[in-house]
Tab-separated table of C-alpha atoms in Angstrom:
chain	number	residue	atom	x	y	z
A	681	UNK	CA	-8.468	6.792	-9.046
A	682	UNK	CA	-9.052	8.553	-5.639
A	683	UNK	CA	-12.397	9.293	-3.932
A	684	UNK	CA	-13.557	5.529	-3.564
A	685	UNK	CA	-11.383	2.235	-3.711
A	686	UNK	CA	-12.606	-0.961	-4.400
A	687	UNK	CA	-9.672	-2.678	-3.050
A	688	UNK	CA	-11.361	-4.542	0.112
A	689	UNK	CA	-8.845	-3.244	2.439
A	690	UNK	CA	-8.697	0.526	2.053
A	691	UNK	CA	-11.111	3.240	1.945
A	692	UNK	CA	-9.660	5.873	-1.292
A	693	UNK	CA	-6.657	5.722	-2.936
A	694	UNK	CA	-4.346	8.907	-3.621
A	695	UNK	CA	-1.529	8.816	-6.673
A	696	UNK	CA	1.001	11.404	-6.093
A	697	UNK	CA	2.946	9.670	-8.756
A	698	UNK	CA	1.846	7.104	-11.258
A	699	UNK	CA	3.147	4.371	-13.651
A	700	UNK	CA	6.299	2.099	-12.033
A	701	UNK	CA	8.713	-1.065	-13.450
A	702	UNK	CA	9.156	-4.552	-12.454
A	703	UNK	CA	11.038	-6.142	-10.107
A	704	UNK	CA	10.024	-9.443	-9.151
A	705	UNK	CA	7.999	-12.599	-10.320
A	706	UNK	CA	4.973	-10.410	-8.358
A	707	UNK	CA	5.147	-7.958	-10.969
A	708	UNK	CA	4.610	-10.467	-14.142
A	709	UNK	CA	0.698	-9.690	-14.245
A	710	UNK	CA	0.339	-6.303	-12.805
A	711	UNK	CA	-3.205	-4.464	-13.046
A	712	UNK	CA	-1.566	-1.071	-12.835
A	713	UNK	CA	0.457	-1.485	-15.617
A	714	UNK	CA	-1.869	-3.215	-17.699
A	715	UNK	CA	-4.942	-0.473	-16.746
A	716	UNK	CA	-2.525	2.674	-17.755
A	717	UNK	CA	-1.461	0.722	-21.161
A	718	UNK	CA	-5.417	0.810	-22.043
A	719	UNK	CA	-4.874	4.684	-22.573
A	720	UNK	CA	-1.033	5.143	-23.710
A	721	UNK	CA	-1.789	8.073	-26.124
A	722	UNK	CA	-4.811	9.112	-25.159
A	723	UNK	CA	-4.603	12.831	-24.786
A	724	UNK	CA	-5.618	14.285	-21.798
A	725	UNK	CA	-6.201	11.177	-19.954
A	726	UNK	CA	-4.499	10.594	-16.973
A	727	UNK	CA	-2.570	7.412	-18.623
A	728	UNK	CA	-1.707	9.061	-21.481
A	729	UNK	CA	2.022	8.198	-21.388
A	730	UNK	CA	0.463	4.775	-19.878
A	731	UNK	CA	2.917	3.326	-17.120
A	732	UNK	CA	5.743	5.689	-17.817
A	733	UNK	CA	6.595	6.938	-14.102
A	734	UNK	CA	5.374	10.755	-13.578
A	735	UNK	CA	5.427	12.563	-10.621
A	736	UNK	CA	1.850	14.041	-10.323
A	737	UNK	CA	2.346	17.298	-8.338
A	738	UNK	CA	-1.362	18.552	-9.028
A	739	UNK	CA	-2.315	15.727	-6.518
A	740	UNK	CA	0.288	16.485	-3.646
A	741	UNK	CA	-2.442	18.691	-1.750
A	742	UNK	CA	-5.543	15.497	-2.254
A	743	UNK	CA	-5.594	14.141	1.507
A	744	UNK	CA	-6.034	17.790	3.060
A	745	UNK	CA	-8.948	18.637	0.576
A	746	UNK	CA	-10.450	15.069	1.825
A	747	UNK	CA	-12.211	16.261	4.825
A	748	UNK	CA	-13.982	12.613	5.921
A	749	UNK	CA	-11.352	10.155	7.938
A	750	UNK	CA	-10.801	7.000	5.538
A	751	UNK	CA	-7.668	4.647	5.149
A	752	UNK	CA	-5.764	5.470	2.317
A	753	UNK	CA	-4.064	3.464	0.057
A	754	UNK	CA	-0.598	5.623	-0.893
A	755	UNK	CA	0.000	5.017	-4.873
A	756	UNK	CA	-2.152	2.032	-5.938
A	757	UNK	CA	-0.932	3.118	-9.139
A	758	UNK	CA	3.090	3.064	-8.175
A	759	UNK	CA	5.929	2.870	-5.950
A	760	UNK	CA	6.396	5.707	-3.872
A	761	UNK	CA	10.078	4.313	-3.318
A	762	UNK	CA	10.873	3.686	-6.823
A	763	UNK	CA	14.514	4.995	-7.568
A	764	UNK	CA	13.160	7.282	-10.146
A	765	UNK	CA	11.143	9.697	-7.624
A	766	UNK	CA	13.823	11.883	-6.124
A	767	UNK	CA	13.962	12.390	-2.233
A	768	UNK	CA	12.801	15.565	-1.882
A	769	UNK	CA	9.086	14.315	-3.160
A	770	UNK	CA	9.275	11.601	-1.003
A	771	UNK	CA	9.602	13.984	2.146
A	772	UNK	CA	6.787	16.260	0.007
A	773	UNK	CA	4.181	13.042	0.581
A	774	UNK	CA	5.485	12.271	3.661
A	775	UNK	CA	4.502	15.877	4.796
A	776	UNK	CA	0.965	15.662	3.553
A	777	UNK	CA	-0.057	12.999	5.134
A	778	UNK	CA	1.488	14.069	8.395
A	779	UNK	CA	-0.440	17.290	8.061
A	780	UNK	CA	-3.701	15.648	6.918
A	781	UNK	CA	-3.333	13.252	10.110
A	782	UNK	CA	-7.239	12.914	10.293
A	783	UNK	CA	-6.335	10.012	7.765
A	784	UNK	CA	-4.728	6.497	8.287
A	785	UNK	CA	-1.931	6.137	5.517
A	786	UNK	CA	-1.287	2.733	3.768
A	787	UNK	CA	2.180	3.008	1.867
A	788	UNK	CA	3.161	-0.271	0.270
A	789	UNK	CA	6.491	-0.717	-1.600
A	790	UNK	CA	8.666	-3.331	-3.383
A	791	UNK	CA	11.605	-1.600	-2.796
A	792	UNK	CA	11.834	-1.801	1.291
A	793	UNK	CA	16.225	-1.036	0.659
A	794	UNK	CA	15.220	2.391	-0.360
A	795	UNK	CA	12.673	2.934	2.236
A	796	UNK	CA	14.646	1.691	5.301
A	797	UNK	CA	17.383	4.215	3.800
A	798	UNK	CA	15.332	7.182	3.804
A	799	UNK	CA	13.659	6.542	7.170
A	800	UNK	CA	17.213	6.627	8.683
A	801	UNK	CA	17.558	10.028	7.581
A	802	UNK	CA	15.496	12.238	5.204
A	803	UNK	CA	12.192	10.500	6.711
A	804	UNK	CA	13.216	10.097	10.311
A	805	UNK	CA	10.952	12.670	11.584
A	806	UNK	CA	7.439	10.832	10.244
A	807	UNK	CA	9.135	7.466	11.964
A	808	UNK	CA	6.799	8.177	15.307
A	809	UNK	CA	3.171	8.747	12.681
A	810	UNK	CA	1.130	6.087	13.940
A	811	UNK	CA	-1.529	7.287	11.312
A	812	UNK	CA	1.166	6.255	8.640
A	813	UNK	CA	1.170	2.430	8.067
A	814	UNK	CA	4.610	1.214	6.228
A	815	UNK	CA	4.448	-2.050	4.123
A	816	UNK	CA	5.662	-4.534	1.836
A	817	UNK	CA	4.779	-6.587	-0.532
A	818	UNK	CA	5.547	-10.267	-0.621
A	819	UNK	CA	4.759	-13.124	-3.593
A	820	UNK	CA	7.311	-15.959	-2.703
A	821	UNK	CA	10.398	-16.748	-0.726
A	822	UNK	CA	12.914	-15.106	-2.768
A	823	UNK	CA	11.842	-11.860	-2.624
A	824	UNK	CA	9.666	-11.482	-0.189
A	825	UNK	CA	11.075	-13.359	3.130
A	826	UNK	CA	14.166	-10.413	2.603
A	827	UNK	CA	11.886	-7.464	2.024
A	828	UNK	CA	10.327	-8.797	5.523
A	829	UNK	CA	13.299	-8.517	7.315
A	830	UNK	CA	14.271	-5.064	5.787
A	831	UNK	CA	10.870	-3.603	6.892
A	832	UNK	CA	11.409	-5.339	10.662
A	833	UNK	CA	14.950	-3.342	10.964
A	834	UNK	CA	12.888	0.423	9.326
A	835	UNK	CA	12.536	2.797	12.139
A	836	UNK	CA	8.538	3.593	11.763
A	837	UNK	CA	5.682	2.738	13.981
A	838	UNK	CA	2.984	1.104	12.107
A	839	UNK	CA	4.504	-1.699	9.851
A	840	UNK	CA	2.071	-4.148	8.029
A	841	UNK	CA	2.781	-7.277	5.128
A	842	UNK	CA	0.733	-7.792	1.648
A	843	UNK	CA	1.282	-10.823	0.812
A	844	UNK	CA	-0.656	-10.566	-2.631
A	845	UNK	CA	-0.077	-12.413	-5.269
A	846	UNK	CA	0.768	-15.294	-3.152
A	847	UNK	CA	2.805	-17.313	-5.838
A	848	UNK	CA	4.213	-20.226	-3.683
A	849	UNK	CA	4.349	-21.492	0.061
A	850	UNK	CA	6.275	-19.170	2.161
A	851	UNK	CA	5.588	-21.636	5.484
A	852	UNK	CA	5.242	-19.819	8.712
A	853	UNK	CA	6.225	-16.186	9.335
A	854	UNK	CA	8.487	-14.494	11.931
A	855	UNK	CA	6.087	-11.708	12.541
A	856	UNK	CA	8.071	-9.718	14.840
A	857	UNK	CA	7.065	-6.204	14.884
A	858	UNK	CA	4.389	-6.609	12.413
A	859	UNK	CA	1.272	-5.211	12.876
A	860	UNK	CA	-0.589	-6.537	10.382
A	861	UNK	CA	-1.030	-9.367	7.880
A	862	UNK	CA	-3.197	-9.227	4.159
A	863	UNK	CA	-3.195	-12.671	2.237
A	864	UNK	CA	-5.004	-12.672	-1.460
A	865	UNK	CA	-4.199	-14.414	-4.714
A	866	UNK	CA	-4.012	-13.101	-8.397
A	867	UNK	CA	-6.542	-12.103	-10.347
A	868	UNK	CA	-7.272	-11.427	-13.758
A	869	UNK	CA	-7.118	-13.108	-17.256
A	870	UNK	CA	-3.703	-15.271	-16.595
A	871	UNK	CA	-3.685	-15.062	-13.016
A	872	UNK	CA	-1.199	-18.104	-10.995
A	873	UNK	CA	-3.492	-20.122	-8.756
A	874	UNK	CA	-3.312	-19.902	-5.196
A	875	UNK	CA	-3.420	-23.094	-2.440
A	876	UNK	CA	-5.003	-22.836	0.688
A	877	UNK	CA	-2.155	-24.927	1.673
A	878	UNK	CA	0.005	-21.920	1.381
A	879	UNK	CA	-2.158	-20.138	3.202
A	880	UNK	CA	-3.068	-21.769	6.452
A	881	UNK	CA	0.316	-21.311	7.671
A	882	UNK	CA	0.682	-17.660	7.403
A	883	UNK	CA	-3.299	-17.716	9.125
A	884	UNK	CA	-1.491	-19.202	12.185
A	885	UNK	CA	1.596	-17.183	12.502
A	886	UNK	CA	-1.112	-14.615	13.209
A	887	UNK	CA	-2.862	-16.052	15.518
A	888	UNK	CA	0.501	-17.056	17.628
A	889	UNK	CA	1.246	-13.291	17.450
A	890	UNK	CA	-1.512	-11.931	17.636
A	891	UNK	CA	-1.785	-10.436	14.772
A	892	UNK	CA	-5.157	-8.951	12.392
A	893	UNK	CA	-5.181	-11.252	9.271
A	894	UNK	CA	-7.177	-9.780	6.499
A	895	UNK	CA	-8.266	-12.045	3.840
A	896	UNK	CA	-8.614	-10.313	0.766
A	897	UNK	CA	-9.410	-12.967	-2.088
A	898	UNK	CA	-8.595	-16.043	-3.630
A	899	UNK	CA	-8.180	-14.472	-6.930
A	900	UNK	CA	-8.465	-15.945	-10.380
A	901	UNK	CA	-9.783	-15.601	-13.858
A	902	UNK	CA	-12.977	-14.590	-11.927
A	903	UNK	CA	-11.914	-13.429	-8.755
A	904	UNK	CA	-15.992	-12.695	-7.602
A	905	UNK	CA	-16.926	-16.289	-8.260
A	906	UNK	CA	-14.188	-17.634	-5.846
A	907	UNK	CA	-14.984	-15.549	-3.012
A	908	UNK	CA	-13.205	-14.600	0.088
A	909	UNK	CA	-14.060	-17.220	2.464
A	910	UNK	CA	-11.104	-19.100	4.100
A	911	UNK	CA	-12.030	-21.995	6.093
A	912	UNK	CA	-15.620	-21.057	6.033
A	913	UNK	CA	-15.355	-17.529	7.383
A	914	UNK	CA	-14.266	-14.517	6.189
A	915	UNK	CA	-11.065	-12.607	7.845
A	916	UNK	CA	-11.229	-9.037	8.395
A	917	UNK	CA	-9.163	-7.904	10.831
A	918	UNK	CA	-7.153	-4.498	11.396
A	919	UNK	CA	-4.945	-2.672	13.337
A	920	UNK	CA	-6.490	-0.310	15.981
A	921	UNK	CA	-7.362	2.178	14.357
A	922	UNK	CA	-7.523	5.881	16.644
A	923	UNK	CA	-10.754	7.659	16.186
A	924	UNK	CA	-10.322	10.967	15.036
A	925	UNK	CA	-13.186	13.587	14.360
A	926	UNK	CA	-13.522	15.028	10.508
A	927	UNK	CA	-11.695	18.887	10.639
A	928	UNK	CA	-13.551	21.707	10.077
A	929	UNK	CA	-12.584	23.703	6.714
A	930	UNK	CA	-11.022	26.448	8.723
A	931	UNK	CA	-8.836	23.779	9.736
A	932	UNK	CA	-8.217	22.427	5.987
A	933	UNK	CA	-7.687	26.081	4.628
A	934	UNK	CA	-5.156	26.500	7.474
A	935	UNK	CA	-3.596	23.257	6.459
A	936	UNK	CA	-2.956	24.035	3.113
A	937	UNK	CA	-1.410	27.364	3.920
A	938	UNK	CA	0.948	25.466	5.994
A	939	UNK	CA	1.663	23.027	3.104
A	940	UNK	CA	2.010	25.746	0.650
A	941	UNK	CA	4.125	27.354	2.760
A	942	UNK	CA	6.997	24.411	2.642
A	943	UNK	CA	6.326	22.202	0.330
């Protein structure tokens, strides 16, 4: 669950906290939940109390152990906004990756209310970390053409849209102070179709802004057999991303001092 990813846009992923609930139609079919429920009551596994939301403190330190630069994806596995994960943690994984700055950050959230909150105060000091990319996730109108508009008015630098399962067309975007765009469709054993038709439009409010598109899947039952190719190519844009050399380990033993030291 951390060293390698295989989700097409991210290098590793990192779980400070795991398991999560639903809040919107995205939710219906989600992998997390229905990967931890595989091991509910298995002892000793890491999904032994299956989705249940845990805070994970054994994996705070991860990133500065990491000593290879790689994008991160921050809680595949959760919501690092949920309202069940007090403050203070927040600020504890917001530290860590603003020590471990070697790494890009990819924090993706549902819950964009909380976020914006928390970046107007307890989180206003990470609101200038480039290396930390703030996102949400969108599935239809309903939900996701507000949670767009909450992450436009957050005070951070990097701000970024997954737009995964896309459930319905959402027309074209107002990407204002976006950064970046990720389209895919559900996948798995009762995944909802996706129609090109929905996604052509999103394709060129990126391209009128300017914007990296990342193509990440059409999804389905088999989501290998349907590919990745939209309109006969495949998109896989980013952001710029800064190069930054791979720290020596007296720098990562002096990094975790410092994070032991206040967090």
């Amino acid at each position: 669950m951390s060293i390698i990813s295989n989700i097409e846009w991210t290098d590793s992923t990192w779980n400070p906290t795991r398991g999560c609930s639903k809040v919107s139609a995205g939710c219906k079919n989600c992998y997390a939940e229905t990967f931890a429920e595989r091991f509910r009551g298995v002892k000793g596994h890491p999904f032994e109390f299956g989705f249940d939301l845990r805070v994970i403190k054994e994996k705070l330190y991860e990133p500065i152990k990491w000593v290879s630069p790689r994008k991160i994806f921050v809680n595949s596995m959760s919501d690092l906004f949920h309202e069940k994960i007090d403050d203070e943690y927040i600020y504890k994984v917001f530290s860590v990756m603003k020590i471990a700055d070697w790494h890009t950050y990819q924090v993706l959230t549902k819950r964009p209310e909380r976020m914006e909150k928390l970046f107007s105060s307890k989180l206003k000091e990470f609101a200038k970390c480039e290396h930390i990319w703030i996102g949400v996730s969108v599935e239809n109108k309903n939900h996701g053409l507000q949670r767009i508009k909450v992450l436009q008015q957050t005070n951070v630098s990097m701000r970024f849209l997954s737009i995964e399962p896309l459930l319905e067309d959402i027309g074209e975007l107002n990407l204002n102070k976006i950064n970046w765009v990720i389209v895919g469709g559900e996948s798995g054993p009762r995944a909802r179709p996706m129609k090109e038709e929905w996604v052509i439009p999103i394709l060129e409010s990126c391209n009128k802004a300017q914007i990296p598109f990342f193509f990440k899947q059409w999804g389905g039952v088999r989501k290998h057999e349907t590919g990745r190719t939209l309109k006969g190519r495949i998109y896989n844009s980013f952001p710029r991303i800064e190069s930054k050399e791979a720290p020596i380990r007296q720098t990562i033993v002096d990094k975790l001092k410092i994070a032991a030291s206040f967090i």
